[in-house]
XYZ file of C-alpha atoms in Angstrom:
174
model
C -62.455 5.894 47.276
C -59.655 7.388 45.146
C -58.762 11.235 44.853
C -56.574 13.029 42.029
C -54.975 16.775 42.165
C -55.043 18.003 38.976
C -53.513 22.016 38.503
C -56.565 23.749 39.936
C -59.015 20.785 40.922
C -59.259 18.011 42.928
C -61.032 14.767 41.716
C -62.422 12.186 43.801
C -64.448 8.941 43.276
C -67.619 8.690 45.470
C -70.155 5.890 46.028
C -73.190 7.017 47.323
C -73.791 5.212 50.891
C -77.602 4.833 50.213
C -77.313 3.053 47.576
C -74.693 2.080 44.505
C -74.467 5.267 42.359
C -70.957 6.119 41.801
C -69.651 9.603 40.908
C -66.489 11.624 40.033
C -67.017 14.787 42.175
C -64.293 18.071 41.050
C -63.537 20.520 43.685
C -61.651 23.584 43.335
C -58.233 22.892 44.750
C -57.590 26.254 47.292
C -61.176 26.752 48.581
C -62.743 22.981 48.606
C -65.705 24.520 46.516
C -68.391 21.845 44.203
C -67.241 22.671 40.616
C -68.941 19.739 39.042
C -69.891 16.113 39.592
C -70.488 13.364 36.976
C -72.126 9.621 37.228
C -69.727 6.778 36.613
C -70.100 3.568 36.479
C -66.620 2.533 36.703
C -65.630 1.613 39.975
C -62.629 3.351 40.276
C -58.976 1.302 41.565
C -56.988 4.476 40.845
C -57.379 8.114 39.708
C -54.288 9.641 38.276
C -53.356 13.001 36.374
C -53.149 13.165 33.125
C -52.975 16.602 32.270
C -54.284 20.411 33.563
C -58.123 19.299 33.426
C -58.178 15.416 32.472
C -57.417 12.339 34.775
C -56.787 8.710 34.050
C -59.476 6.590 35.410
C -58.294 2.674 36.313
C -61.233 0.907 37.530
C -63.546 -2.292 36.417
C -67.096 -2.147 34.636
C -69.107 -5.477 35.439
C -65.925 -7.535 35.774
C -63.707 -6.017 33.244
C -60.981 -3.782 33.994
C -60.973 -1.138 32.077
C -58.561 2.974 31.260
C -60.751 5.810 31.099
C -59.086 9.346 30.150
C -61.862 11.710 31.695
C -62.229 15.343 31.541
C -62.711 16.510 34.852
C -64.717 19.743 33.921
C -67.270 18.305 31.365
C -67.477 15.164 32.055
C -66.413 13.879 28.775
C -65.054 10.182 28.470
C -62.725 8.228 26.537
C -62.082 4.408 27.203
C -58.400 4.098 26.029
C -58.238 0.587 27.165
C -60.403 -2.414 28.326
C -59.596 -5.642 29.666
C -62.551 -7.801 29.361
C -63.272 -10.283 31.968
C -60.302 -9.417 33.714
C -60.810 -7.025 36.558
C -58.127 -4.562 37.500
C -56.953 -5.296 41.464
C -53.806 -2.540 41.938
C -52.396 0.058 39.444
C -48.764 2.043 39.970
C -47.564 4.881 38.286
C -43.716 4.757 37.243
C -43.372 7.931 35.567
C -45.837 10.255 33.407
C -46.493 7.928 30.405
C -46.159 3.944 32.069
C -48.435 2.557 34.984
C -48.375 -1.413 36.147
C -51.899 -3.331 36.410
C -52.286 -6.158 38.341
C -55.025 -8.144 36.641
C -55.599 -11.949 36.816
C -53.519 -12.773 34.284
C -50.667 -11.155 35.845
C -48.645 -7.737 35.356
C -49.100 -5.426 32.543
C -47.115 -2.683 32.125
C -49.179 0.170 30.395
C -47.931 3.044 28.144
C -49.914 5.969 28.006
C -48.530 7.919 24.786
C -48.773 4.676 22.742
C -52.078 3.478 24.364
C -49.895 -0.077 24.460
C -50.131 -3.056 27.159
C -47.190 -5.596 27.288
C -46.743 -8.262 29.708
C -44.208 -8.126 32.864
C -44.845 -11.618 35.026
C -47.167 -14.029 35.523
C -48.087 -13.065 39.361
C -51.885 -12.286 40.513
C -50.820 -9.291 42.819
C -52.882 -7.546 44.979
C -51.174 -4.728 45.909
C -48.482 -2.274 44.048
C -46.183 0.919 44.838
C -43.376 2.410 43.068
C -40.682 4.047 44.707
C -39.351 6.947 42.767
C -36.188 7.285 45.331
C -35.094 3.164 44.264
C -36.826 3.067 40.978
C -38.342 -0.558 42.902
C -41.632 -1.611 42.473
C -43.479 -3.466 44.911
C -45.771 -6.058 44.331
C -47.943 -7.544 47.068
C -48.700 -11.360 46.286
C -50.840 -13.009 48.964
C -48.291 -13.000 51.847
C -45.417 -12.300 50.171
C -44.043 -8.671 49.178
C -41.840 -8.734 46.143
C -39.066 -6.200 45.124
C -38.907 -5.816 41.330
C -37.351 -3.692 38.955
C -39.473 -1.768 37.651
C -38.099 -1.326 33.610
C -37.520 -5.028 33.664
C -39.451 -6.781 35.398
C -37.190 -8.961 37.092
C -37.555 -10.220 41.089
C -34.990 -8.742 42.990
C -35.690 -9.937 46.103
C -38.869 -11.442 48.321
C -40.342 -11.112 51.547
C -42.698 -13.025 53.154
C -45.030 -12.034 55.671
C -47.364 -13.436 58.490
C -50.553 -11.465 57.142
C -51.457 -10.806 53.595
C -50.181 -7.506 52.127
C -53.452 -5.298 51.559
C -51.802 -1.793 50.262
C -48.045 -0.862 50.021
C -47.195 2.506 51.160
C -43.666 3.497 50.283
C -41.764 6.131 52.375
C -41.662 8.899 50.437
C -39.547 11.581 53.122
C -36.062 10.292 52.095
């Protein structure tokens, strides 16, 4: 489902195909080896770094979206952040402390070092990116893909397309 690179393992979610157990599942990084695997039941939108052996888990819990800083080795969990009857749909990261959630209510923009959520605009996206090399965010909403800026907020420009946008993959080779 999602996958993380921390400095010497790699992190990804699981769901077990017989049935509905989830799990985080840490490999070592240069030889693919098991280190550990833990139950979650978070089902995970996005894994992201947040340090050597921790990751940021973005995910919902019965409905609710919720930030989970987990430590990748032992398994221990911290919910920094819930959102309760609002599921998460699409998560960016713009630089090492602030990430954008989509959630019903619209975008969020997150701030890891404070643990703080402010509001950016009132659209129910389904799909994000953030492109270092503009500083643009992209925000997928139904058929239409908007450009924002990412400190601000503010539309720069709209396209609209004949399908609905399902992920947003930036070029990142330029």
């Amino acid at each position: 489902e999602c996958t993380s690179v921390l400095e010497t393992e790699v992190v990804s979610a699981a769901v077990n195909s017989a049935g509905t157990e989830r799990r985080l599942i840490t490999f070592d990084r240069t030889n693919g080896v098991l280190i550990t695997q833990f139950t979650s039941d978070i089902e995970p939108v996005e894994l992201y770094t947040k340090e050597a052996s921790h990751i940021l888990v973005f995910g919902n819990r019965n409905g609710s979206g919720t930030i989970t800083d987990r430590n990748a080795q032992s398994g221990g969990a911290f919910e920094m952040r819930s959102f309760p009857n609002e599921a998460i749909h699409a998560v960016a990261r713009i630089d090492a402390n602030n990430f954008v959630i989509a959630l019903p209510s619209g975008l969020k923009r997150f701030n890891l070092a404070s643990n703080s959520v402010v509001g950016m605009a009132g659209s129910l996206a389904n799909a994000l990116a953030y492109d270092a090399a503009t500083g643009a965010l992209f925000v997928g909403v139904g058929q239409d893909l908007l450009t924002l800026d990412a400190i601000s907020g503010t539309v720069v420009a709209t396209t609209t397309l004949p399908i609905v946008v399902g992920r947003i993959l930036p070029l990142d080779n330029r």
